[in-house]
Coordinates of C-alpha atoms and ligand atoms in Angstrom, one line a residue:
M1 CA 151.6 166.3 47.8
H2 CA 149.9 166.8 44.0
T3 CA 148.2 163.5 45.0
S4 CA 146.9 164.5 47.9
F5 CA 145.7 168.0 46.7
V6 CA 144.0 166.8 44.3
S7 CA 142.2 163.9 46.2
L8 CA 141.2 166.7 48.7
S9 CA 140.0 168.6 45.9
A10 CA 137.6 166.0 44.8
L11 CA 136.4 164.7 48.1
L12 CA 135.8 168.8 48.5
S13 CA 133.5 169.0 44.9
A14 CA 131.7 166.1 45.7
A15 CA 130.9 167.1 48.8
L16 CA 129.7 170.6 47.6
G17 CA 127.9 168.6 45.4
A18 CA 129.3 169.4 42.0
A19 CA 130.5 166.1 41.1
T20 CA 129.8 165.2 37.6
P21 CA 128.6 163.3 35.5
R22 CA 125.3 162.1 37.2
E23 CA 125.2 158.2 37.2
A24 CA 122.9 156.8 38.3
P25 CA 122.4 155.1 41.5
R26 CA 121.4 151.4 42.6
C27 CA 117.7 152.0 43.1
I28 CA 115.7 148.6 44.9
E29 CA 112.1 148.7 43.4
S30 CA 109.3 147.3 45.4
L31 CA 105.4 147.3 46.0
I32 CA 105.2 147.6 49.6
P33 CA 101.6 146.6 51.6
I34 CA 100.9 149.6 53.7
T35 CA 98.1 149.6 56.2
A36 CA 96.6 152.9 56.8
S37 CA 93.4 154.3 58.5
A38 CA 92.0 157.3 58.4
T39 CA 88.8 159.7 58.0
N40 CA 87.8 160.6 54.3
F41 CA 85.1 162.7 53.0
D42 CA 81.7 161.6 51.9
L43 CA 81.8 162.4 49.1
S44 CA 78.2 161.4 47.4
S45 CA 76.7 164.8 46.7
G46 CA 79.5 165.5 44.0
S47 CA 81.2 167.6 46.8
A48 CA 83.1 167.7 50.4
P49 CA 81.0 168.7 52.8
P50 CA 83.1 171.0 56.1
N51 CA 84.0 168.2 58.2
A52 CA 85.3 164.6 57.5
T53 CA 83.1 161.9 58.9
I54 CA 84.0 158.3 56.6
P55 CA 86.2 156.1 58.5
V56 CA 88.4 154.4 55.9
S57 CA 91.2 151.2 56.6
G58 CA 93.2 149.2 55.0
T59 CA 96.2 147.7 53.0
F60 CA 97.1 148.7 50.1
P61 CA 100.5 147.8 47.8
I62 CA 102.6 151.6 47.5
Q63 CA 105.0 151.8 44.6
L64 CA 108.5 152.6 46.0
R65 CA 112.0 152.8 44.2
L66 CA 115.1 153.1 47.0
C67 CA 118.2 154.5 45.5
A68 CA 121.0 154.5 47.2
P69 CA 124.0 157.4 47.2
T70 CA 126.5 157.5 44.3
T71 CA 128.9 159.8 46.2
P72 CA 130.0 158.6 50.0
A73 CA 129.5 161.5 52.3
S74 CA 129.3 159.9 55.6
L75 CA 127.2 162.4 57.1
R76 CA 124.6 163.0 54.7
S77 CA 124.1 159.0 54.4
K78 CA 122.2 159.2 57.1
T79 CA 119.4 161.6 55.8
L80 CA 116.8 159.6 53.9
Q81 CA 115.0 161.8 51.4
V82 CA 110.9 160.7 50.4
L83 CA 109.7 162.1 47.5
I84 CA 106.2 162.2 47.0
P85 CA 104.9 163.6 43.6
G86 CA 101.9 165.8 42.6
A87 CA 99.1 164.9 40.8
T88 CA 99.5 163.3 37.3
F89 CA 103.1 163.0 38.0
N90 CA 104.6 159.4 39.0
T91 CA 108.1 158.4 40.4
D92 CA 109.0 159.9 37.0
Y93 CA 108.8 163.3 38.2
W94 CA 112.2 163.3 40.5
D95 CA 113.8 160.2 38.3
M96 CA 113.1 162.0 34.7
S97 CA 114.7 159.6 31.9
F98 CA 114.8 163.3 29.7
E99 CA 118.2 164.5 29.8
P100 CA 119.1 163.6 33.2
E101 CA 122.2 165.5 33.9
T102 CA 119.6 168.3 34.1
Y103 CA 116.8 167.3 35.3
N104 CA 116.8 164.1 37.6
Y105 CA 116.0 165.1 41.2
V106 CA 116.5 161.4 42.6
R107 CA 120.6 161.5 40.7
F108 CA 121.5 164.9 42.2
A109 CA 120.6 164.0 45.6
A110 CA 122.4 160.5 45.0
A111 CA 125.5 162.6 43.2
N112 CA 125.5 164.5 46.6
G113 CA 125.7 161.5 49.1
Y114 CA 121.4 160.9 50.0
W115 CA 119.4 158.4 49.8
T116 CA 116.0 158.7 48.1
L117 CA 112.9 157.1 49.0
N118 CA 110.8 157.8 45.7
M119 CA 107.0 156.8 46.1
A120 CA 104.1 156.5 44.0
R121 CA 101.1 158.0 46.0
L122 CA 98.3 156.0 46.3
G123 CA 96.0 155.6 42.9
D124 CA 99.4 156.4 41.0
G125 CA 102.1 155.2 39.1
G126 CA 102.5 151.9 40.2
S127 CA 100.3 151.9 43.5
A128 CA 97.4 150.4 43.9
R129 CA 94.3 151.9 42.2
P130 CA 91.4 151.3 44.7
D131 CA 88.2 153.1 44.6
G132 CA 89.1 156.8 43.1
N133 CA 86.2 158.7 45.2
T134 CA 86.2 156.2 48.6
I135 CA 88.8 155.5 49.5
V136 CA 91.6 157.8 47.8
Q137 CA 91.6 161.6 48.9
I138 CA 93.8 163.8 50.8
P139 CA 92.6 162.2 54.1
F140 CA 93.6 158.6 53.6
G141 CA 96.6 159.5 51.7
V142 CA 98.6 161.8 54.2
A143 CA 97.6 158.5 56.7
V144 CA 99.5 156.2 53.7
V145 CA 102.6 158.6 53.2
S146 CA 102.6 158.6 57.5
E147 CA 103.2 155.6 57.8
I148 CA 105.7 154.2 54.9
V149 CA 107.5 157.3 56.8
K150 CA 107.6 156.2 60.0
L151 CA 108.3 152.5 58.8
A152 CA 111.1 154.1 57.0
R153 CA 112.6 156.0 60.0
A154 CA 112.1 152.5 62.1
G155 CA 114.4 150.9 59.1
S156 CA 111.7 147.9 58.3
L157 CA 110.5 149.1 55.1
F158 CA 113.7 147.7 53.6
G159 CA 116.0 145.3 55.0
T160 CA 118.6 147.0 53.6
L161 CA 118.3 150.6 54.5
G162 CA 119.5 150.9 59.0
G163 CA 121.1 153.7 60.4
I164 CA 118.7 156.8 59.3
E165 CA 119.3 159.2 61.7
K166 CA 117.1 162.0 59.8
V167 CA 114.4 162.1 57.8
V168 CA 113.5 165.1 55.6
V169 CA 110.1 164.7 53.1
I170 CA 109.9 166.7 49.7
G171 CA 106.1 166.8 48.3
H172 CA 105.6 168.5 45.1
S173 CA 102.2 170.1 44.5
L174 CA 99.6 167.6 46.0
G175 CA 102.5 166.1 47.0
A176 CA 102.9 168.8 48.9
V177 CA 99.3 169.4 50.4
I178 CA 100.1 165.1 51.8
L179 CA 103.1 166.2 53.0
N180 CA 101.2 168.9 55.0
G181 CA 98.6 167.1 56.3
V182 CA 101.5 164.4 57.3
V183 CA 103.3 167.3 59.2
E184 CA 100.2 168.2 61.4
T185 CA 98.7 164.7 61.9
V186 CA 103.0 163.2 62.5
P187 CA 104.6 166.1 63.5
S188 CA 107.4 164.0 65.1
S189 CA 107.9 161.4 62.6
I190 CA 110.0 164.6 60.0
D191 CA 113.0 166.2 60.8
G192 CA 112.8 168.5 57.3
A193 CA 110.1 169.1 55.5
V194 CA 109.9 171.1 51.5
F195 CA 107.1 172.0 50.2
A196 CA 107.8 172.5 46.5
G197 CA 104.6 174.0 44.4
F198 CA 102.9 174.7 47.2
S199 CA 101.8 177.3 49.5
H200 CA 98.3 177.7 52.0
T201 CA 96.4 180.2 49.7
F202 CA 95.3 180.1 45.7
G203 CA 97.2 181.3 42.6
P204 CA 95.2 183.0 39.5
T205 CA 95.1 179.4 38.0
N206 CA 92.7 177.5 38.4
V207 CA 93.7 173.7 37.7
A208 CA 90.9 172.8 36.0
V209 CA 92.3 174.3 33.3
A210 CA 94.0 171.1 32.7
E211 CA 90.5 169.6 31.8
W212 CA 90.9 166.7 34.0
G213 CA 88.9 164.0 32.2
P214 CA 89.0 160.3 32.2
A215 CA 92.2 158.4 32.1
S216 CA 90.8 155.6 30.3
E217 CA 89.5 157.9 27.5
I218 CA 92.5 160.5 27.4
V219 CA 95.3 158.1 27.9
P220 CA 93.3 154.6 26.6
E221 CA 97.0 153.1 25.6
R222 CA 97.9 153.1 29.4
F223 CA 94.6 153.9 31.4
A224 CA 91.6 151.6 29.1
G225 CA 90.1 149.7 31.8
L226 CA 90.6 152.4 35.2
P227 CA 87.2 153.5 36.3
P228 CA 86.0 157.1 35.4
A229 CA 87.0 158.6 39.3
Y230 CA 91.0 157.8 37.6
L231 CA 91.2 161.4 35.7
T232 CA 94.5 163.3 34.0
S233 CA 94.6 166.0 32.6
L234 CA 93.0 166.8 28.5
N235 CA 96.5 167.5 26.2
A236 CA 99.4 169.1 26.2
T237 CA 98.6 172.1 25.6
T238 CA 96.0 172.3 28.8
R239 CA 98.7 170.6 31.1
A240 CA 100.6 173.1 29.6
A241 CA 98.4 175.9 30.5
A242 CA 98.3 174.6 34.3
L243 CA 101.2 172.9 35.4
Y244 CA 104.2 175.2 33.0
G245 CA 105.8 178.8 32.8
A246 CA 105.8 181.0 30.1
P247 CA 106.8 179.5 26.5
G248 CA 110.8 180.0 26.9
T249 CA 110.8 178.7 30.1
F250 CA 110.9 174.8 29.6
D251 CA 111.9 172.2 26.7
P252 CA 109.0 171.7 24.6
A253 CA 110.2 168.0 24.1
A254 CA 110.6 167.9 27.8
L255 CA 106.5 169.0 27.7
E256 CA 106.1 165.8 24.8
W257 CA 108.4 163.6 27.3
D258 CA 105.8 164.5 30.1
E259 CA 103.2 164.8 28.1
E260 CA 103.8 160.2 27.1
R261 CA 104.5 159.8 30.4
K262 CA 101.8 161.6 32.6
D263 CA 99.3 159.8 35.4
T264 CA 96.6 160.2 37.2
I265 CA 95.0 162.1 40.2
A266 CA 92.1 160.4 41.6
N267 CA 88.4 161.9 42.1
G268 CA 88.6 162.0 45.5
E269 CA 91.8 163.7 45.6
L270 CA 90.4 166.1 43.2
L271 CA 87.6 166.7 45.8
T272 CA 89.3 167.1 49.2
F273 CA 93.1 169.1 47.8
A274 CA 91.3 172.5 48.4
G275 CA 89.8 172.0 51.7
A276 CA 93.8 170.8 52.9
V277 CA 95.5 173.5 51.4
P278 CA 94.8 176.0 54.1
V279 CA 95.3 173.9 57.2
A280 CA 97.9 174.8 59.9
A281 CA 100.6 172.2 61.0
P282 CA 101.1 174.1 64.6
S283 CA 102.9 171.2 66.0
F284 CA 105.4 170.7 63.8
T285 CA 109.1 170.9 65.2
G286 CA 111.5 171.0 62.3
D287 CA 112.8 172.5 59.7
V288 CA 110.2 173.8 56.2
F289 CA 111.6 175.3 53.4
M290 CA 109.2 176.5 50.7
I291 CA 110.3 177.0 47.1
N292 CA 108.2 178.1 44.6
G293 CA 108.8 179.3 40.9
D294 CA 107.9 182.9 40.5
Q295 CA 105.9 181.3 37.5
D296 CA 103.4 179.3 39.9
G297 CA 100.4 180.4 38.9
V298 CA 98.2 177.1 40.9
F299 CA 100.2 178.5 44.5
C300 CA 101.6 182.2 43.7
S301 CA 99.2 184.2 45.0
K302 CA 101.1 187.9 45.2
P303 CA 103.6 188.9 42.5
G304 CA 106.5 187.2 42.4
C305 CA 105.3 184.7 44.9
A306 CA 106.1 187.3 47.3
N307 CA 103.4 185.1 49.4
L308 CA 105.7 182.9 49.9
A309 CA 107.2 185.1 53.0
D310 CA 103.5 184.6 54.5
E311 CA 103.9 181.1 54.6
A312 CA 106.1 181.3 58.5
Q313 CA 102.0 181.3 60.4
F314 CA 101.2 177.8 59.5
Y315 CA 104.7 176.4 60.9
A316 CA 104.3 178.4 64.1
G317 CA 106.6 175.6 66.1
A318 CA 109.5 175.2 63.7
R319 CA 112.5 175.3 64.7
S320 CA 113.0 177.3 61.4
V321 CA 110.5 178.1 58.5
E322 CA 112.7 179.7 54.9
F323 CA 111.8 179.9 51.3
N324 CA 113.1 180.6 48.2
V325 CA 111.2 181.9 44.8
I326 CA 113.5 180.7 41.7
S327 CA 113.0 183.1 38.6
G328 CA 111.0 181.8 35.5
V329 CA 109.7 179.0 36.6
G330 CA 106.5 177.6 37.1
H331 CA 104.5 175.4 38.4
C332 CA 106.0 172.0 37.5
L333 CA 109.8 172.5 39.1
N334 CA 111.8 169.8 37.9
L335 CA 110.1 169.7 34.3
Q336 CA 111.5 173.0 33.8
F337 CA 114.8 175.3 32.5
G338 CA 114.9 176.4 36.2
A339 CA 114.7 172.8 37.3
P340 CA 119.4 173.1 38.5
K341 CA 118.3 176.0 40.1
V342 CA 116.0 174.0 42.5
Y343 CA 118.0 171.7 43.0
A344 CA 120.4 173.7 44.5
A345 CA 118.5 175.7 46.2
I346 CA 117.6 172.6 47.8
Q347 CA 120.9 171.6 48.5
E348 CA 121.7 175.1 50.0
W349 CA 119.1 174.2 52.3
L350 CA 120.1 170.9 53.2
N351 CA 123.4 172.2 53.8
K352 CA 122.7 174.8 56.1
H353 CA 120.1 172.7 58.8
G354 CA 122.7 170.5 58.6
Y355 CA 121.1 167.7 57.0
Ligands
NAG401 C1 82.6 170.6 61.7 O1 83.5 170.7 62.3 C2 83.5 172.0 62.8 C3 85.1 171.8 64.2 O2 85.2 170.9 64.9 C4 83.0 172.1 64.0 O3 83.2 173.8 64.6 C5 81.5 172.2 62.7 O4 80.2 172.4 63.4 C6 81.0 170.8 62.3 N1 80.5 171.0 60.7 C7 79.2 170.7 60.2 C8 78.5 170.7 59.8 O5 79.1 169.0 61.0
NAG402 C1 94.1 170.4 23.7 O1 92.6 170.8 24.0 C2 92.0 172.2 23.9 C3 90.7 172.5 25.1 O2 89.9 171.1 24.2 C4 91.7 172.5 22.2 O3 91.4 173.4 22.4 C5 92.9 172.1 21.9 O4 93.1 172.1 20.2 C6 94.2 171.3 22.0 N1 94.9 170.8 21.5 C7 95.2 169.6 21.0 C8 97.1 169.5 20.7 O5 95.2 168.8 21.3

């Protein structure tokens, strides 16, 4: 009796996500050539015109890290979570080496029984960096992610991954802008869409406070030789002002860790993302979850991020649209003290909707 009680409670705590410590999952890291086409904007004037008119297509290697569950959970292992990082973040964002017991979402998801496909955007991390003005724009980035999701669902990205029945995509910031474009253009490929650090309206923080400059000049030790269209934030102070909550909401060591690993945003992404933010996705019929910190100055347009309550209008065909505002957290949710609350809220939503 005693033995069976222990094993049952162990099973239950695993199923409820209480399993600790969080071991690193087994992962396969690959550069997979992805072929996509889209209509990009003509940025020759230095800004985006109202409509996209330039057809682009190509095949580019994309960095994809597939990680296996560390806790068996038979139903959850049929759900794949695809993770997209925001501007100047890469695969580290969802899979941080800094205090991974606290901040690492990939480990959290693996401990809860899920496969994750953690990716770098085109022009970011280990992915290809083609022309940062003409190619790396939001429309083409949307096409690349759409293709990845389609291949992942079909089980044809990695030979080892079959039997995926549900796909949940989680995008942060610019990654959420891209996800919004994916659910607009190929609405049937995704079951659940989680938008983290995003909304369809802008808050008071202009992302320009990050003081973008050429990554090759700001971080020559890692980005020497990159064309000037690849940008990054100026320094830790401007980065924190744009992306973090108030002092006290994050560990300064986490900011330092992030500053040492910060990645790029392409000028083409920077010039085309604002136009992509207001886009509605009425044909998406899956579940939508919006999660922001209440100190997200980029996307909280009402006090306390109450604007998330207005988001359902953009997903008129969705099965469900829900939101959660985490207090004491700024824009880059994963790097702040509130990260575990963010992960718990996402898990609660996954549970509620049977993922
Ligand atoms: C842009 O597209 C919209 C909708 O298709 C159209 O009404 C508008 O005239 C276009 N604007 C320009 C400048 O071509
Ligand atoms: C970061 O850049 C800002 C703006 O140029 C400057 O005022 C500040 O002193 C810099 N901070 C550090 C730590 O270099």
